[in-house]
Amino acid sequence: MAEENITAEALDALAARLDEVEVYLHLGEKRERAVELERQSAQPGFWDDAEHARAIMAELSAARDDVKAVEDARAELADARAALELAGEMGGDPEAADLVAEAASTAEILGRSIDQLELTSWFTGEFDHGDAIVAIKPGQGGLEAQDWTFMLFKMYMKYCARHGWKVTVNDCPAAEQIGIDRATFTVEGKDAFGMLRAEAGVHRLVRISPTDAKKRRQTTFAGVEVIPVLPDDIDIEIAPDDIRVDVYHASGPGGQGVNTTDSAVRVTHLPTGIVVTCQNERSQIQNKAACMQILKARLYELELQKREDKLDEIRGPKTEIGFGNQIRSYVLYPYQMVKDLRTGVETGNVDAVLEEGDLDPFIIGYHRWATSEEVS
């Protein structure tokens, strides 16, 4: 909403959106719940059960964050209204234009804040507010697909950094000639799984091939999988005889060694054939623990699929990573455009998306579209 002249009607529209968000977030209940949780945390012996105490404090922190976010948004709305009203009272005074510009700037910031609040209000899944495990793997396109996988990996690193999320790269081995063989990383932060599940699916790249001496146009694909990090209260039992653990030498993107010992770990779940690798940590024990966390999340997902036949609740339907199955296209030649084929959201600023990780318009657009599809 970057406008030189903001109107009272536009501010009314933002206020209406904010009212809806407050209802969706059950903010009155959260205020009461925060008071109750604060009372509990002040009781003697609260920390005797450390695990229960941590869960209470996490819930309290989340409730406080939601309340503060809405209160901050209402303060921004009040500031914009005050600036606009004062500008109207000043008539033709030259300083009135500055006040209108100030109101417009505040309204733009408010609009982005409400976008984020709307997202939070739409996240009603069991794991939406928690952490995520993201896996990227090359599809059709040969060497180009491995390079495309690396480009997507870097794009998501930038996106996570923009949101202040903590990222742990579990596995990212270099391909033999260009790019990477695959990437798996864990993202820790508020609403990480809810946000990133919008990215699950096939991503298509069209460009002039950097590996083709004749400079021909190349179309290539990579697949993105997003699954939740399971909370501690969900325990998936894995029999020791059901897994095979292999240890090998680690390597990173570009061919450099991640460390100098044979600490990388590959865990194979024999009954399902699921394979998980991790080489980020310095010790075999740490890498095995990371592999088991990812394996448990995938087995949980598999169990949901068997029980409910609703795989797309977690990561979207399984499709071949190739033609006709893409959720988003990134075109670098003969023109420049990134377009989400589900929502129609598009931009010509390809560098902002790939180089700066500016994915919010696509992710917010996806959740707005998905919510409207559910309602209809």
Coordinates of C-alpha atoms in Angstrom, one line a residue:
M1 CA 0.0 0.0 0.0
A2 CA 2.8 2.4 -0.9
E3 CA 0.7 5.4 -1.9
E4 CA 1.5 9.1 -1.7
N5 CA -2.0 9.9 -0.7
I6 CA -3.6 7.5 1.9
T7 CA -7.3 7.8 2.5
A8 CA -9.5 7.3 5.6
E9 CA -11.3 4.6 3.8
A10 CA -8.1 2.7 3.2
L11 CA -7.3 2.9 7.0
D12 CA -10.9 1.7 7.7
A13 CA -10.2 -1.4 5.5
L14 CA -7.0 -2.1 7.5
A15 CA -9.0 -1.7 10.7
A16 CA -11.6 -4.2 9.5
R17 CA -8.9 -6.7 8.7
L18 CA -7.4 -6.2 12.1
D19 CA -10.7 -6.8 13.7
E20 CA -11.1 -10.1 11.9
V21 CA -7.6 -11.2 12.9
E22 CA -8.4 -10.5 16.6
V23 CA -11.4 -12.7 16.3
Y24 CA -9.5 -15.5 14.5
L25 CA -6.7 -15.4 17.1
H26 CA -9.2 -15.5 20.0
L27 CA -7.3 -12.7 21.5
G28 CA -9.6 -12.2 24.5
E29 CA -9.1 -15.8 25.5
K30 CA -5.3 -15.5 25.0
R31 CA -5.2 -12.5 27.3
E32 CA -7.0 -14.5 30.0
R33 CA -4.9 -17.5 29.4
A34 CA -1.7 -15.4 29.7
V35 CA -2.9 -14.2 33.1
E36 CA -3.5 -17.8 34.2
L37 CA -0.2 -19.0 33.0
E38 CA 1.6 -16.2 34.7
R39 CA -0.1 -17.2 37.9
Q40 CA 1.0 -20.8 37.5
S41 CA 4.6 -19.8 36.7
A42 CA 4.8 -17.8 40.0
Q43 CA 3.8 -20.8 42.1
P44 CA 6.4 -22.4 44.4
G45 CA 7.9 -25.5 42.9
F46 CA 6.9 -24.5 39.4
W47 CA 10.3 -25.6 38.0
D48 CA 10.3 -28.9 39.9
D49 CA 8.9 -30.5 36.7
A50 CA 11.2 -28.8 34.2
E51 CA 9.6 -30.3 31.1
H52 CA 6.1 -29.2 32.1
A53 CA 7.5 -25.8 33.1
R54 CA 9.1 -25.2 29.7
A55 CA 5.9 -26.1 28.0
I56 CA 4.0 -23.6 30.1
M57 CA 6.5 -20.9 29.5
A58 CA 6.4 -21.6 25.7
E59 CA 2.6 -21.3 25.7
L60 CA 2.8 -18.1 27.7
S61 CA 5.4 -16.6 25.4
A62 CA 3.3 -17.4 22.3
A63 CA 0.2 -15.9 23.9
R64 CA 2.1 -12.7 24.8
D65 CA 3.5 -12.4 21.3
D66 CA 0.1 -12.6 19.7
V67 CA -1.4 -10.1 22.1
K68 CA 1.5 -7.7 21.6
A69 CA 1.5 -8.0 17.8
V70 CA -2.2 -7.0 17.7
E71 CA -1.7 -4.2 20.2
D72 CA 1.3 -2.9 18.2
A73 CA -0.8 -3.0 15.0
R74 CA -3.6 -1.0 16.7
A75 CA -1.0 1.6 17.8
E76 CA 0.3 1.9 14.2
L77 CA -3.3 2.3 13.0
A78 CA -3.9 5.1 15.6
D79 CA -0.7 6.9 14.5
A80 CA -1.8 6.8 10.8
R81 CA -5.2 8.1 11.6
A82 CA -3.8 10.9 13.8
A83 CA -1.4 12.0 11.1
L84 CA -4.1 11.9 8.4
E85 CA -6.6 13.9 10.5
L86 CA -4.0 16.5 11.4
A87 CA -3.1 16.9 7.7
G88 CA -6.8 17.5 6.9
E89 CA -7.0 20.2 9.6
M90 CA -3.9 21.9 8.2
G91 CA -5.5 22.4 4.8
G92 CA -3.0 23.7 2.3
D93 CA -0.1 24.0 4.7
P94 CA 3.0 22.5 3.0
E95 CA 3.7 20.4 6.1
A96 CA 0.3 18.7 5.5
A97 CA 1.9 16.7 2.6
D98 CA 4.6 15.4 5.0
L99 CA 1.9 14.2 7.4
V100 CA 0.1 12.4 4.6
A101 CA 3.3 10.7 3.5
E102 CA 3.9 9.7 7.1
A103 CA 0.4 8.2 7.3
A104 CA 1.0 6.3 4.1
S105 CA 4.3 4.9 5.3
T106 CA 2.7 3.9 8.6
A107 CA -0.2 2.3 6.7
E108 CA 2.3 0.3 4.5
I109 CA 4.1 -1.0 7.6
L110 CA 0.7 -1.8 9.2
G111 CA -0.4 -3.7 6.1
R112 CA 2.6 -6.0 6.3
S113 CA 2.0 -6.5 10.0
I114 CA -1.6 -7.5 9.3
D115 CA -0.4 -9.9 6.6
Q116 CA 1.7 -11.7 9.1
L117 CA -1.1 -11.7 11.7
E118 CA -3.5 -13.1 9.1
L119 CA -1.1 -15.9 8.4
T120 CA -0.8 -16.8 12.1
S121 CA -4.6 -16.8 12.3
W122 CA -4.8 -19.2 9.3
F123 CA -2.4 -21.6 10.9
T124 CA -4.7 -24.1 12.5
G125 CA -2.8 -27.3 11.8
E126 CA -1.3 -29.3 14.7
F127 CA 2.3 -28.4 13.8
D128 CA 1.8 -25.1 12.0
H129 CA 3.3 -23.0 14.7
G130 CA 6.4 -25.3 15.2
D131 CA 9.7 -26.0 13.5
A132 CA 10.2 -27.6 10.0
I133 CA 12.5 -30.0 8.2
V134 CA 13.0 -29.0 4.5
A135 CA 14.5 -31.3 1.9
I136 CA 15.4 -30.3 -1.7
K137 CA 16.3 -32.8 -4.4
P138 CA 17.0 -32.5 -8.1
G139 CA 14.4 -33.7 -10.6
Q140 CA 14.5 -33.8 -14.4
G141 CA 17.3 -31.8 -16.0
G142 CA 20.5 -33.7 -15.2
L143 CA 23.4 -31.5 -14.2
E144 CA 21.2 -28.4 -14.5
A145 CA 18.8 -29.9 -11.9
Q146 CA 21.7 -30.2 -9.4
D147 CA 22.6 -26.5 -9.9
W148 CA 18.9 -25.5 -9.6
T149 CA 18.8 -27.5 -6.3
F150 CA 21.7 -25.4 -5.0
M151 CA 20.0 -22.1 -6.1
L152 CA 16.9 -23.1 -4.2
F153 CA 18.9 -24.0 -1.2
K154 CA 20.5 -20.6 -1.1
M155 CA 17.2 -18.9 -1.7
Y156 CA 15.7 -20.6 1.3
M157 CA 18.7 -19.7 3.4
K158 CA 18.1 -16.0 2.6
Y159 CA 14.4 -16.4 3.3
C160 CA 15.0 -17.9 6.7
A161 CA 17.5 -15.2 7.6
R162 CA 14.9 -12.5 6.7
H163 CA 12.6 -14.0 9.3
G164 CA 15.3 -14.4 11.9
W165 CA 14.9 -18.2 12.0
K166 CA 17.6 -20.5 13.1
V167 CA 18.8 -23.0 10.4
T168 CA 20.7 -26.2 10.9
V169 CA 22.0 -27.7 7.7
N170 CA 21.8 -31.5 8.2
D171 CA 23.0 -32.6 4.8
C172 CA 24.2 -30.8 1.6
P173 CA 26.7 -32.8 -0.3
A174 CA 28.3 -31.3 -3.4
A175 CA 27.5 -32.9 -6.8
E176 CA 30.3 -34.2 -8.9
Q177 CA 30.3 -31.3 -11.4
I178 CA 27.9 -28.5 -10.5
G179 CA 25.5 -27.8 -7.7
I180 CA 24.5 -30.2 -5.0
D181 CA 23.1 -33.8 -4.8
R182 CA 20.4 -32.8 -2.3
A183 CA 19.9 -30.6 0.8
T184 CA 18.2 -31.2 4.1
F185 CA 17.9 -28.6 6.8
T186 CA 16.0 -27.9 10.0
V187 CA 14.3 -24.5 10.5
E188 CA 13.5 -23.3 14.1
G189 CA 11.3 -20.3 14.5
K190 CA 7.7 -19.1 15.0
D191 CA 5.3 -20.5 12.4
A192 CA 8.2 -22.0 10.5
F193 CA 6.3 -25.1 9.4
G194 CA 3.1 -23.2 8.7
M195 CA 5.0 -20.8 6.5
L196 CA 7.3 -23.2 4.7
R197 CA 4.7 -25.8 3.8
A198 CA 3.6 -23.4 1.1
E199 CA 6.8 -24.3 -0.7
A200 CA 6.2 -28.1 -0.9
G201 CA 6.1 -29.3 -4.4
V202 CA 7.9 -29.1 -7.8
H203 CA 9.8 -25.9 -8.7
R204 CA 10.6 -25.3 -12.4
L205 CA 13.5 -23.2 -13.8
V206 CA 13.9 -21.9 -17.4
R207 CA 17.1 -20.2 -18.4
I208 CA 20.1 -20.3 -20.7
S209 CA 22.2 -23.2 -19.6
P210 CA 25.5 -22.1 -18.1
T211 CA 26.9 -25.6 -19.0
D212 CA 25.9 -25.6 -22.6
A213 CA 28.5 -24.2 -25.1
K214 CA 25.7 -23.4 -27.6
K215 CA 23.8 -21.4 -25.0
R216 CA 20.5 -23.1 -25.5
R217 CA 17.5 -22.6 -23.3
Q218 CA 17.1 -25.3 -20.6
T219 CA 14.2 -26.3 -18.4
T220 CA 14.9 -28.1 -15.2
F221 CA 13.2 -29.1 -12.0
A222 CA 13.7 -29.6 -8.3
G223 CA 11.4 -31.0 -5.6
V224 CA 10.9 -29.4 -2.2
E225 CA 9.6 -31.5 0.8
V226 CA 8.5 -29.9 4.0
I227 CA 7.6 -31.9 7.1
P228 CA 7.2 -30.8 10.8
V229 CA 9.6 -31.4 13.6
L230 CA 7.7 -33.5 16.0
P231 CA 7.1 -32.2 19.5
D232 CA 8.7 -34.1 22.4
D233 CA 5.3 -35.5 23.5
I234 CA 5.0 -37.5 20.3
D235 CA 7.2 -40.6 20.5
I236 CA 7.9 -42.8 17.5
E237 CA 9.4 -46.1 18.4
I238 CA 12.0 -47.5 16.1
A239 CA 13.3 -51.0 16.7
P240 CA 17.1 -51.2 16.5
D241 CA 16.9 -54.1 14.1
D242 CA 14.8 -52.0 11.7
I243 CA 17.6 -49.6 10.9
R244 CA 21.1 -49.8 9.3
V245 CA 23.6 -47.1 10.1
D246 CA 26.5 -46.3 7.7
V247 CA 29.3 -43.9 8.4
Y248 CA 31.2 -42.1 5.7
H249 CA 33.4 -39.0 5.0
A250 CA 31.5 -35.7 4.8
S251 CA 31.7 -33.1 2.1
G252 CA 30.0 -29.8 1.5
P253 CA 28.9 -27.7 -1.4
G254 CA 31.7 -26.9 -3.7
G255 CA 33.6 -30.0 -2.7
Q256 CA 35.2 -28.8 0.5
G257 CA 35.3 -31.1 3.5
V258 CA 32.8 -30.3 6.2
N259 CA 35.1 -31.9 8.7
T260 CA 38.2 -34.2 8.7
T261 CA 36.7 -37.3 10.2
D262 CA 34.4 -40.0 9.0
S263 CA 31.5 -38.6 11.0
A264 CA 28.7 -38.3 8.3
V265 CA 25.9 -40.8 9.0
R266 CA 23.4 -42.5 6.8
V267 CA 20.4 -44.2 8.4
T268 CA 18.3 -46.6 6.4
H269 CA 14.9 -47.7 7.7
L270 CA 14.7 -51.2 6.4
P271 CA 10.9 -51.8 6.5
T272 CA 10.1 -48.6 4.5
G273 CA 13.3 -48.0 2.6
I274 CA 13.5 -44.4 3.9
V275 CA 17.1 -43.1 3.9
V276 CA 18.2 -40.1 6.0
T277 CA 21.7 -38.6 5.9
C278 CA 23.4 -36.0 8.1
Q279 CA 26.9 -34.6 8.0
N280 CA 26.6 -31.2 9.7
E281 CA 27.8 -32.1 13.2
R282 CA 31.3 -33.0 14.2
S283 CA 30.6 -36.4 15.8
Q284 CA 28.8 -39.5 14.6
I285 CA 26.6 -39.5 17.7
Q286 CA 25.3 -36.0 17.0
N287 CA 24.7 -36.8 13.3
K288 CA 23.0 -40.0 14.2
A289 CA 20.7 -38.1 16.6
A290 CA 19.8 -35.6 13.9
C291 CA 19.1 -38.5 11.4
M292 CA 16.8 -40.2 13.9
Q293 CA 14.8 -36.9 14.5
I294 CA 14.2 -36.6 10.7
L295 CA 13.5 -40.3 10.3
K296 CA 10.9 -40.2 13.1
A297 CA 9.2 -37.2 11.5
R298 CA 9.0 -39.0 8.1
L299 CA 7.7 -42.2 9.7
Y300 CA 5.0 -40.2 11.5
E301 CA 4.0 -38.6 8.2
L302 CA 3.9 -42.0 6.6
E303 CA 1.7 -43.3 9.4
L304 CA -0.7 -40.4 8.8
Q305 CA -0.9 -41.2 5.2
K306 CA -1.7 -44.8 5.8
R307 CA -4.3 -44.0 8.5
E308 CA -6.0 -41.0 6.9
D309 CA -4.9 -41.0 3.2
K310 CA -4.4 -37.3 3.5
L311 CA -0.7 -36.8 2.7
D312 CA -1.3 -33.2 1.4
E313 CA -2.1 -32.1 5.0
I314 CA 1.6 -32.4 5.7
R315 CA 3.5 -31.8 2.4
G316 CA 1.2 -31.9 -0.6
P317 CA 0.6 -34.8 -3.0
K318 CA 3.6 -36.8 -4.3
T319 CA 4.3 -36.1 -7.9
E320 CA 7.1 -36.7 -10.4
I321 CA 9.6 -33.9 -10.2
G322 CA 9.2 -32.9 -13.8
F323 CA 7.0 -31.5 -16.5
G324 CA 3.4 -30.7 -15.7
N325 CA 3.7 -31.0 -11.9
Q326 CA 5.3 -27.7 -10.9
I327 CA 3.8 -25.4 -8.4
R328 CA 6.0 -22.4 -9.4
S329 CA 8.0 -21.4 -12.4
Y330 CA 11.1 -19.2 -12.4
V331 CA 11.8 -17.9 -15.9
L332 CA 15.2 -16.2 -16.5
Y333 CA 15.0 -16.3 -20.3
P334 CA 13.6 -15.1 -22.8
Y335 CA 11.9 -12.8 -20.2
Q336 CA 12.2 -12.6 -16.4
M337 CA 9.3 -13.7 -14.2
V338 CA 8.5 -15.9 -11.1
K339 CA 4.9 -17.1 -11.1
D340 CA 3.1 -19.4 -8.7
L341 CA 0.8 -21.6 -10.8
R342 CA -1.6 -22.2 -7.9
T343 CA -2.4 -18.6 -6.9
G344 CA -1.4 -16.6 -9.9
V345 CA 1.0 -14.4 -7.8
E346 CA 3.9 -13.3 -9.9
T347 CA 6.8 -10.8 -10.1
G348 CA 9.3 -9.7 -12.7
N349 CA 11.9 -9.0 -10.0
V350 CA 13.6 -12.4 -10.2
D351 CA 16.7 -11.3 -8.3
A352 CA 14.6 -10.3 -5.3
V353 CA 13.3 -13.8 -5.1
L354 CA 16.3 -15.9 -5.9
E355 CA 19.1 -13.7 -4.5
E356 CA 17.4 -12.0 -1.6
G357 CA 14.8 -14.7 -0.6
D358 CA 11.8 -12.4 -1.0
L359 CA 9.2 -15.1 -0.9
D360 CA 6.6 -13.6 1.4
P361 CA 4.3 -12.5 -1.5
F362 CA 4.2 -16.1 -2.7
I363 CA 3.8 -17.7 0.7
I364 CA 1.2 -15.2 1.9
G365 CA -0.6 -15.5 -1.4
Y366 CA -0.6 -19.3 -1.1
H367 CA -2.1 -19.3 2.4
R368 CA -4.7 -16.7 1.4
W369 CA -5.6 -18.9 -1.6
A370 CA -5.7 -22.1 0.4
T371 CA -7.9 -20.5 3.1
S372 CA -10.4 -19.3 0.4
E373 CA -10.4 -22.7 -1.2
E374 CA -11.3 -24.3 2.2
V375 CA -14.1 -21.8 2.7
S376 CA -15.5 -22.3 -0.8

